[in-house]
mmCIF file of C-alpha atoms and ligand atoms in Angstrom:
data_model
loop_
_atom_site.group_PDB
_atom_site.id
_atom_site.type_symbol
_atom_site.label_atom_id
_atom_site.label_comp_id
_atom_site.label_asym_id
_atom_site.label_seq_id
_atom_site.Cartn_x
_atom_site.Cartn_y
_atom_site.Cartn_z
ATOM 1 C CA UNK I 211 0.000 0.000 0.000
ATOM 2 C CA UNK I 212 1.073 3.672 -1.066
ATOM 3 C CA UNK I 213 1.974 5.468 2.401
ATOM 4 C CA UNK I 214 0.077 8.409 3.324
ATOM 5 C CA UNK I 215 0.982 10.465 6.628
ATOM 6 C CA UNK I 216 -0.611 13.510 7.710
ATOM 7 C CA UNK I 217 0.136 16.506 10.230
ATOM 8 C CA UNK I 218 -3.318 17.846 11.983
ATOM 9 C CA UNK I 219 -2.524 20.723 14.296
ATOM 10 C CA UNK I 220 -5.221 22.577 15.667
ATOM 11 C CA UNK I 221 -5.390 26.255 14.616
ATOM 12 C CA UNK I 222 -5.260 27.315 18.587
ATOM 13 C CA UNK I 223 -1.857 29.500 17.952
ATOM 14 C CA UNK I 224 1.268 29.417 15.750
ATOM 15 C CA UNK I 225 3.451 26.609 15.764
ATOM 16 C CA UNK I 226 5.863 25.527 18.697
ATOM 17 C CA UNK I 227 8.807 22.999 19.200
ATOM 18 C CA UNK I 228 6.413 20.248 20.132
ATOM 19 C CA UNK I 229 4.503 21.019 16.965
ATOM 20 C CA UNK I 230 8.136 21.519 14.845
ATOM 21 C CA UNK I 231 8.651 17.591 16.191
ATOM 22 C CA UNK I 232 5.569 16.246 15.068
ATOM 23 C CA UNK I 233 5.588 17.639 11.979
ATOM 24 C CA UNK I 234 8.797 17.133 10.868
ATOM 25 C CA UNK I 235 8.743 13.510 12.031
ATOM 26 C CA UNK I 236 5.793 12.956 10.217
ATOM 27 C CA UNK I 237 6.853 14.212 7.033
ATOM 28 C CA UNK I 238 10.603 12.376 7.131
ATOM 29 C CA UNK I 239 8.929 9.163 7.902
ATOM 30 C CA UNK I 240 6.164 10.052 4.680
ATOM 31 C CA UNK I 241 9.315 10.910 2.188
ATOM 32 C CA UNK I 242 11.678 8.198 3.699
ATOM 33 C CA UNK I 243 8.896 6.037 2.447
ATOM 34 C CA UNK I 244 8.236 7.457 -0.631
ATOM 35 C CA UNK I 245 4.438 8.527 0.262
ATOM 36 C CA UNK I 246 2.392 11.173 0.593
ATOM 37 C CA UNK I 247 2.172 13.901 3.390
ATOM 38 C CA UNK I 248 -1.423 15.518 3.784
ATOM 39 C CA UNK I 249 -1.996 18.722 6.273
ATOM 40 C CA UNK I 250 -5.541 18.798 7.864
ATOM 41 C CA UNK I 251 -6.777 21.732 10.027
ATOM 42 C CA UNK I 252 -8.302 20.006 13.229
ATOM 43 C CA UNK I 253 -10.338 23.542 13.805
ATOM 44 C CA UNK I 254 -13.619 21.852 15.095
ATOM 45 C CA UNK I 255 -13.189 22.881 18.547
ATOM 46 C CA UNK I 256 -14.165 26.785 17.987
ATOM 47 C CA UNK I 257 -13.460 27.874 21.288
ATOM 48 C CA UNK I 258 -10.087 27.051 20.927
ATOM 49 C CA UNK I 259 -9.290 28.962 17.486
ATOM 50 C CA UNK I 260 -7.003 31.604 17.122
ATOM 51 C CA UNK I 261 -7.394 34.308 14.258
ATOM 52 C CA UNK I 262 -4.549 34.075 12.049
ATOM 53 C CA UNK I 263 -3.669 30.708 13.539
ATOM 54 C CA UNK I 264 -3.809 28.991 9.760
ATOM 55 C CA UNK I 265 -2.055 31.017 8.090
ATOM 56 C CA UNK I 266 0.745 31.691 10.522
ATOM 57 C CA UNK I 267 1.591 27.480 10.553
ATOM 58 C CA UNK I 268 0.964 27.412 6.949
ATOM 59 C CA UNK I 269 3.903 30.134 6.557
ATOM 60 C CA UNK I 270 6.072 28.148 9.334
ATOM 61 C CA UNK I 271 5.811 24.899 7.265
ATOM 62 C CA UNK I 272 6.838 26.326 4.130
ATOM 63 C CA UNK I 273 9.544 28.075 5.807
ATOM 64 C CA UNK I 274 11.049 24.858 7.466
ATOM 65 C CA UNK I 275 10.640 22.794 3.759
ATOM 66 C CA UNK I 276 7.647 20.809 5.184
ATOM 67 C CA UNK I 277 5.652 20.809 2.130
ATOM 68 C CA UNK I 278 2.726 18.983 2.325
ATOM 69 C CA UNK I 279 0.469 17.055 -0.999
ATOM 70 C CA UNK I 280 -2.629 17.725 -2.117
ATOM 71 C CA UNK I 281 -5.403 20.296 -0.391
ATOM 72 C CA UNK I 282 -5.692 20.804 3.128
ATOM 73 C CA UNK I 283 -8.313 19.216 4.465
ATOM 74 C CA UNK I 284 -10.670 21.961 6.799
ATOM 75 C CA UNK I 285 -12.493 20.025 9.716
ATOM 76 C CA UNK I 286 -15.257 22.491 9.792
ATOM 77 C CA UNK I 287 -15.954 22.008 5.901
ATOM 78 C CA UNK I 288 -16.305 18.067 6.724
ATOM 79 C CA UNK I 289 -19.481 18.174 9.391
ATOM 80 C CA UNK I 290 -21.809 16.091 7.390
ATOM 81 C CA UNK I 291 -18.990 13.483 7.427
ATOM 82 C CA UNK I 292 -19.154 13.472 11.062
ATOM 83 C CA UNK I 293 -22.859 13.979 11.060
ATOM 84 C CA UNK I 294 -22.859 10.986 8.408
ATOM 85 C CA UNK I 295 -20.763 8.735 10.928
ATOM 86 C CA UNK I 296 -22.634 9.569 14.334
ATOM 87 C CA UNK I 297 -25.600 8.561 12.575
ATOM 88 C CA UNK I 298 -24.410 5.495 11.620
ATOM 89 C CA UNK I 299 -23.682 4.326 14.766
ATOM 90 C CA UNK I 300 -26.337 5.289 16.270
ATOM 91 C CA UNK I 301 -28.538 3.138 13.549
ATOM 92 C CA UNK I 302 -26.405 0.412 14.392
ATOM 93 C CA UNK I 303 -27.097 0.766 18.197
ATOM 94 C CA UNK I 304 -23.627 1.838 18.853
ATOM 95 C CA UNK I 305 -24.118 4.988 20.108
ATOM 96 C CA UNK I 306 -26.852 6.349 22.597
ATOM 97 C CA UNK I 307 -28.205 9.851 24.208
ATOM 98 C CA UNK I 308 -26.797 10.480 27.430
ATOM 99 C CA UNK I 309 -27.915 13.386 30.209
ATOM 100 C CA UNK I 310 -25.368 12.989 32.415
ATOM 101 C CA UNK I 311 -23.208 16.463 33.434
ATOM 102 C CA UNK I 312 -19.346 15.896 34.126
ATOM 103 C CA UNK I 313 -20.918 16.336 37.640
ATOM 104 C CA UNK I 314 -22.827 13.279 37.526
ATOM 105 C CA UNK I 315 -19.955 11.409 36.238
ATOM 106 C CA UNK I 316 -17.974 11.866 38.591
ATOM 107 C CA UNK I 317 -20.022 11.497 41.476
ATOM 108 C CA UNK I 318 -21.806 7.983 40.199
ATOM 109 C CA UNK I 319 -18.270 6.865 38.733
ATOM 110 C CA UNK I 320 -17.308 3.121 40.489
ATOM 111 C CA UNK I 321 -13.572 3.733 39.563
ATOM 112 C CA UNK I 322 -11.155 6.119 37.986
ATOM 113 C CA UNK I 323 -10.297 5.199 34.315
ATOM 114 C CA UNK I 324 -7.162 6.651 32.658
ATOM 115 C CA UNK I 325 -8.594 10.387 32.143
ATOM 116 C CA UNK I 326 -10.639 10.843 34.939
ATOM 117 C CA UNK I 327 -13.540 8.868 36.094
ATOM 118 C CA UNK I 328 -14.963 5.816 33.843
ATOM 119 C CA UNK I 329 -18.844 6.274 32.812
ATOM 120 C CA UNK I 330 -20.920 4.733 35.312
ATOM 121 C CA UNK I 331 -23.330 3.787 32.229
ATOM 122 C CA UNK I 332 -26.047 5.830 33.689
ATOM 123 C CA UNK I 333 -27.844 6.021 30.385
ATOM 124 C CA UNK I 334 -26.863 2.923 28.264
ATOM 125 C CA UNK I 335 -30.414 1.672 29.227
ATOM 126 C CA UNK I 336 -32.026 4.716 27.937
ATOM 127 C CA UNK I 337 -32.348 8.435 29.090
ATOM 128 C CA UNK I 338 -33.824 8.863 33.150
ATOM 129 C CA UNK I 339 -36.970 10.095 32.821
ATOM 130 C CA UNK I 340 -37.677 13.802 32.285
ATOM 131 C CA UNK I 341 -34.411 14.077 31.039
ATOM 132 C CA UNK I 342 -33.138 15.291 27.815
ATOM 133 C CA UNK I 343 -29.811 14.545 25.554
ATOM 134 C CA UNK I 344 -26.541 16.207 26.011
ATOM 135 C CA UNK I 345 -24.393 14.153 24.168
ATOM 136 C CA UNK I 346 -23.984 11.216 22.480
ATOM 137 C CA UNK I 347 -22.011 8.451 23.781
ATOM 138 C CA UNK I 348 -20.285 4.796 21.837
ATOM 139 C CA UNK I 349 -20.919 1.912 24.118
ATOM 140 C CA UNK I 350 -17.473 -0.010 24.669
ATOM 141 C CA UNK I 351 -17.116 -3.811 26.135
ATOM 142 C CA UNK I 352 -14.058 -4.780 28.003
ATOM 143 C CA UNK I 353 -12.309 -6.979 25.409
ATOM 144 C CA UNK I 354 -8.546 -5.927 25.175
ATOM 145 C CA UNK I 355 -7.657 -3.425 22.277
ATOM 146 C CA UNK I 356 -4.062 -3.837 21.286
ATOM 147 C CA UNK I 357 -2.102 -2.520 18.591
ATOM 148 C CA UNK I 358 1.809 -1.992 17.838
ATOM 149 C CA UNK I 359 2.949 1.040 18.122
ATOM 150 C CA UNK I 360 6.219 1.773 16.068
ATOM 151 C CA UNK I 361 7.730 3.497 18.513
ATOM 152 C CA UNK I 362 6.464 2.351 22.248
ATOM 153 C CA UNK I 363 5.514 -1.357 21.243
ATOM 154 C CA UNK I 364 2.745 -3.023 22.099
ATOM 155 C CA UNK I 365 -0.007 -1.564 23.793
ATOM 156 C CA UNK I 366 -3.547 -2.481 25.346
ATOM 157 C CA UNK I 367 -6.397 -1.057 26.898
ATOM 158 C CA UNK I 368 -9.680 -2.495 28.314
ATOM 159 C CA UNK I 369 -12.114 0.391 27.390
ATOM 160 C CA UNK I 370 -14.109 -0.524 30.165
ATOM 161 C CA UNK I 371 -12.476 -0.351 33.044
ATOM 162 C CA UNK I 372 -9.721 2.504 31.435
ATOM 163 C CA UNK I 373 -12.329 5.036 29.750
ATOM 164 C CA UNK I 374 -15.788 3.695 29.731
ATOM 165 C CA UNK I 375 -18.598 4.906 27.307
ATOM 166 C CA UNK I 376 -17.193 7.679 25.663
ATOM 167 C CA UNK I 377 -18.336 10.699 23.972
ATOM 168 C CA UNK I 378 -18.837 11.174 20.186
ATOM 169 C CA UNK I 379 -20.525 14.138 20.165
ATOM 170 C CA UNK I 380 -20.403 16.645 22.885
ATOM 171 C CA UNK I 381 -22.562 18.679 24.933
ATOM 172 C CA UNK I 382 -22.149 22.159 23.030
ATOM 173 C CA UNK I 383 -23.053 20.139 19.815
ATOM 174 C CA UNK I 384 -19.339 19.748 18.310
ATOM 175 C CA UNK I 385 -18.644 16.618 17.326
ATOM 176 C CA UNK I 386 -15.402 15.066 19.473
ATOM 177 C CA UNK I 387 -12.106 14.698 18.199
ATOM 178 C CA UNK I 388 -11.894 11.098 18.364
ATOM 179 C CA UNK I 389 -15.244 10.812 15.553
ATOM 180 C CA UNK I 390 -13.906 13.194 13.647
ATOM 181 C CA UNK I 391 -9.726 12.471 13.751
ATOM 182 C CA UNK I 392 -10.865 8.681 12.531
ATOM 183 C CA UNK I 393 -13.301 10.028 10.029
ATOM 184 C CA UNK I 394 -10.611 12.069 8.852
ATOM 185 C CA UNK I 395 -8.002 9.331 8.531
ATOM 186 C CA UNK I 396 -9.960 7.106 6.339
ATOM 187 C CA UNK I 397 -11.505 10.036 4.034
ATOM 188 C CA UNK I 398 -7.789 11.112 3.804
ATOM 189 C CA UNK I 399 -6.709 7.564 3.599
ATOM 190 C CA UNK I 400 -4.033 7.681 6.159
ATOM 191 C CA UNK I 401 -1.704 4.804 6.141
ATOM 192 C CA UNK I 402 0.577 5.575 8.972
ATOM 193 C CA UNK I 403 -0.644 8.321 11.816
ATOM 194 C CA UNK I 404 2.611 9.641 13.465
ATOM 195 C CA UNK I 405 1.452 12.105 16.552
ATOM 196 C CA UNK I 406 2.475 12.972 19.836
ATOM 197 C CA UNK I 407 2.716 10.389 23.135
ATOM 198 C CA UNK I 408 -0.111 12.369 24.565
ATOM 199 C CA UNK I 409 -2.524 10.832 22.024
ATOM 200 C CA UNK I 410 -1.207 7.451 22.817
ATOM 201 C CA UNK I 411 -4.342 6.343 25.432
ATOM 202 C CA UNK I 412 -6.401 7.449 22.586
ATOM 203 C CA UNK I 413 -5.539 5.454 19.666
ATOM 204 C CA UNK I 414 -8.003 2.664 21.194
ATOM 205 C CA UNK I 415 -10.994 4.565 21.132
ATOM 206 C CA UNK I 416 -10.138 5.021 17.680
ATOM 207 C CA UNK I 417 -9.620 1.381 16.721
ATOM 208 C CA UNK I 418 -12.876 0.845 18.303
ATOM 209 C CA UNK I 419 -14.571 3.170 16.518
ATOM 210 C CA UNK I 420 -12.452 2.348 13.047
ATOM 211 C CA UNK I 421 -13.963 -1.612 13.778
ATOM 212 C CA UNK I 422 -17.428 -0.007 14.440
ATOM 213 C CA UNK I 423 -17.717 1.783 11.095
ATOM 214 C CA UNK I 424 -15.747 -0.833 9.217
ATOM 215 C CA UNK I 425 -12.582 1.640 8.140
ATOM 216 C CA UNK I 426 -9.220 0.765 7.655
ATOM 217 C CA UNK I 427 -6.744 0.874 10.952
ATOM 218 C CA UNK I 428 -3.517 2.825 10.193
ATOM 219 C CA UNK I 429 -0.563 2.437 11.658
ATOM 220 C CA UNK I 430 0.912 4.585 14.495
ATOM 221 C CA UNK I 431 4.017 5.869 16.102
ATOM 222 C CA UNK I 432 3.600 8.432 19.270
ATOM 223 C CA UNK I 433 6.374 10.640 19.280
ATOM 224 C CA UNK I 434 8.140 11.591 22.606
ATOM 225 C CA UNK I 435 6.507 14.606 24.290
ATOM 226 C CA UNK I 436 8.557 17.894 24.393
ATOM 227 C CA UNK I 437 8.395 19.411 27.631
ATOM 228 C CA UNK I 438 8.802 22.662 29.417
ATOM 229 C CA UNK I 439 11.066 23.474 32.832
ATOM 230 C CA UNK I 440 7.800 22.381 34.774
ATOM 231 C CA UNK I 441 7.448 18.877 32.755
ATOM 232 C CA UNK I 442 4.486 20.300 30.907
ATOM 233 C CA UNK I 443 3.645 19.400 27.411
ATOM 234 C CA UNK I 444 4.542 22.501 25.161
ATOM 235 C CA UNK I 445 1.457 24.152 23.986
ATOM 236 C CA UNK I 446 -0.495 27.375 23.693
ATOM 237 C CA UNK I 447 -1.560 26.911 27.277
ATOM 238 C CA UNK I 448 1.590 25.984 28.458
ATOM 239 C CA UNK I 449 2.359 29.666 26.716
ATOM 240 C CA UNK I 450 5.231 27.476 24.327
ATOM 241 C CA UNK I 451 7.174 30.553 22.581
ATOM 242 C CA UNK I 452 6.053 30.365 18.927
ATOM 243 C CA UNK I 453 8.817 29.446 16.119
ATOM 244 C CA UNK I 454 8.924 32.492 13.815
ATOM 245 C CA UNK I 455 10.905 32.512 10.537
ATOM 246 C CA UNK I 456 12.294 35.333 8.719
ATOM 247 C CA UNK I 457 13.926 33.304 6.029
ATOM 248 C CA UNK I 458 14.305 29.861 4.790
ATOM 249 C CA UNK I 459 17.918 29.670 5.974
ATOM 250 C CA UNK I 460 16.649 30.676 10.161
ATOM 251 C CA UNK I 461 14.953 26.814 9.825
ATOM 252 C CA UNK I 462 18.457 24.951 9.981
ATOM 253 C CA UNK I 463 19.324 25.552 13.540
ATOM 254 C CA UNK I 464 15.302 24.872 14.526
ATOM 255 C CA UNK I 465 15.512 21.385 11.930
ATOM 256 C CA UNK I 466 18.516 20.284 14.008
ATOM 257 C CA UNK I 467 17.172 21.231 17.074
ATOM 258 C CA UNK I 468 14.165 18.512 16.514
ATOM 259 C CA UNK I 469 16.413 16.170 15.032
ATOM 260 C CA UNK I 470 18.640 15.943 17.994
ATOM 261 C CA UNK I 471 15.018 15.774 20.072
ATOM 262 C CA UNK I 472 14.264 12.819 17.881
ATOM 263 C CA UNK I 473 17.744 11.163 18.215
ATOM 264 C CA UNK I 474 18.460 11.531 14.524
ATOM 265 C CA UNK I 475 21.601 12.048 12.585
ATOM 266 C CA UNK I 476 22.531 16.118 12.357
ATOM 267 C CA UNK I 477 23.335 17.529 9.155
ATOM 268 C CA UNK I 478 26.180 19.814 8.972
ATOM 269 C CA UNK I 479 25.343 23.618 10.044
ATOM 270 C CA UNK I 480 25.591 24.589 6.718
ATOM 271 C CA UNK I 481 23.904 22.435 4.650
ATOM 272 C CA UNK I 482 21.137 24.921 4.025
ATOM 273 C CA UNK I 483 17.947 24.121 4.259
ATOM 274 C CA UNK I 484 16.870 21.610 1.744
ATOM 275 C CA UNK I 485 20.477 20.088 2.261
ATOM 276 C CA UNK I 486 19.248 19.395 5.457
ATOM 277 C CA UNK I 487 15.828 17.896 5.077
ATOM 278 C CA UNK I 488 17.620 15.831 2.190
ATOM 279 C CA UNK I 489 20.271 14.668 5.080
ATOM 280 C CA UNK I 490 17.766 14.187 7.448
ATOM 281 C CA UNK I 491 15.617 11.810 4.915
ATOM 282 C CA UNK I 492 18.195 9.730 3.502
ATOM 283 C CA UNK I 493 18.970 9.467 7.738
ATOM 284 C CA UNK I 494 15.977 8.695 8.695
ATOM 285 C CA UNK I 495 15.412 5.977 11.472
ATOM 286 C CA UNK I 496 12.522 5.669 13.464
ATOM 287 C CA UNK I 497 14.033 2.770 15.587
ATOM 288 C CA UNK I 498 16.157 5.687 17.259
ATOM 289 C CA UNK I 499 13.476 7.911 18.403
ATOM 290 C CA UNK I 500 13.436 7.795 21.862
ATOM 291 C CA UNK I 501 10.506 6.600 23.907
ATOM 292 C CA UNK I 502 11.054 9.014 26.918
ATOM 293 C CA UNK I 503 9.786 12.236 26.873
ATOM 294 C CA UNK I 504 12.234 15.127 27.703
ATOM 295 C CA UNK I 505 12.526 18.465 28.418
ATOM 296 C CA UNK I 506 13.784 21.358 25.879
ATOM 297 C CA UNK I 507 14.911 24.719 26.420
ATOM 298 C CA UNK I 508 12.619 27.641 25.786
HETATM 299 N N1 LIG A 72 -5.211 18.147 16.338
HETATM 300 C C1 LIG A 72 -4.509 17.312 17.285
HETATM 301 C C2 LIG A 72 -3.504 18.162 18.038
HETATM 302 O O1 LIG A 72 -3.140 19.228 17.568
HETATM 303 C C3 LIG A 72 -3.755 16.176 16.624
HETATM 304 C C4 LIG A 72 -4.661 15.117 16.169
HETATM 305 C C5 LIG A 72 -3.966 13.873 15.671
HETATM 306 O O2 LIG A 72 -2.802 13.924 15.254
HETATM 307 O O3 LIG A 72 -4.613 12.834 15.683
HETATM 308 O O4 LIG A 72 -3.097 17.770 19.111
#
């Protein structure tokens, strides 16, 4: 099969070091291979948009060489695909209404899954009387989910006991990442899905839901997490200073900077910039990324 990567950064603020990582390592592994690199804007969760966000980590990319193929795929263009997919599984009895606040979670929760406390199930049966939908929820059993990761190994989850029921579609009405990110992946027809560690406890809510709406299962590799003084992931929140380029040649220093963050061969200082990415593709190896996060300097 033809590879096909992607990068999906959500358009919450220009791009950081943490971002820089992902990216890169996503498009090394896509030309290493010979594939395809697509760029999606994950810009469903409207709350978190920034103005200008787009087009200020469309600039960065071209400026660092990370050219992408094709058109960018736009979340927010794509709802009746998610609409399309929600109602599918609810046909199929997959998914189901529930009323519950995070409040009522928590406080009818028998045990704490991996992100907080596992759905009780309140409404599996069916709303409580004189209540109304908030969200929509995908009914899990607690059969183990296990795939290989290329970078951590093996790894399994029992979405019962670790997450419980989980939400496809959310109380304000947007539709949740984990609907949409697998929608988006087969439309797009992602091959290999190189991300971030911090997705890593997701990727088995999205093999159930890939098995559920009978779409291909890519292959992934979770990158080690770059983190901040405070052992924070870098982010917007985290107020992770924003990689601004003047010129094509100001990449270098930040393309070696994530290759020594992803334990790759360094091309010489002066390779220029497409000397470098060419260096850092023929160089390529994902068996030495390491499986630790660590922590950069601002
Ligand atoms: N939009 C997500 C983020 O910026 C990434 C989604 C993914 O790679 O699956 O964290």
């Amino acid at each position: 099969m033809n590879y096909r990567g992607r990068f999906a950064p959500s358009p919450t603020g220009a791009l950081h070091f943490g971002s820089l990582v992902a990216a890169l390592a996503g498009w090394l592994d896509a030309r290493a291979a010979g594939g395809r690199w697509l760029l999606r804007i994950d810009d469903l969760d409207t709350p978190r948009n920034r103005p200008g966000a787009v087009d200020a980590i469309r600039r960065t990319l071209e400026r660092l060489g990370l050219v992408w193929d094709g058109e960018i795929r736009v979340q927010s263009r794509e709802i009746g695909a998610y609409r399309a997919a929600l109602d599918a599984l609810i046909a199929a009895g997959h998914a189901y209404p529930c009323a519950c606040t995070r409040t009522e979670v928590a406080a009818a929760s028998t045990h704490a899954g991996i992100e907080g406390p596992a759905y009780p199930g309140t409404c599996r049966g069916g709303l409580p009387s004189g209540r109304s939908t908030r969200a929509w929820r995908v009914r899990v059993d607690d059969h183990a989910i296990a795939f290989d990761d290329r970078i951590r190994g093996r790894i399994e989850q029992h979405l019962e006991s670790d997450i419980g029921d989980f939400v496809v579609h959310r109380a304000d009405g947007i539709f949740a990442y984990q609907l949409a990110v697998v929608v988006d992946d087969a439309a797009q027809g992602i091959t290999d899905v190189v991300r971030g560690a911090d997705l890593l406890d997701s990727t088995p809510r999205q093999i159930w839901l890939q098995r559920l709406l009978g779409l291909p299962v890519p292959s992934y590799a979770h990158l080690p997490l770059a983190l901040n003084a405070q052992r924070q992931k870098l982010s917007k929140q985290t107020f992770a200073p924003a990689i601004d380029l003047h010129h094509d040649d100001a990449a270098v220093p930040w393309l070696r900077r994530a290759l020594a963050f992803l334990g790759q061969a360094l091309p010489p200082i002066d390779a220029g910039r497409d000397g470098a990415l060419a260096f850092a593709i023929d160089h390529w190896s994902i068996a030495r990324v390491p499986t630790a996060d660590s922590i950069v300097e601002g």
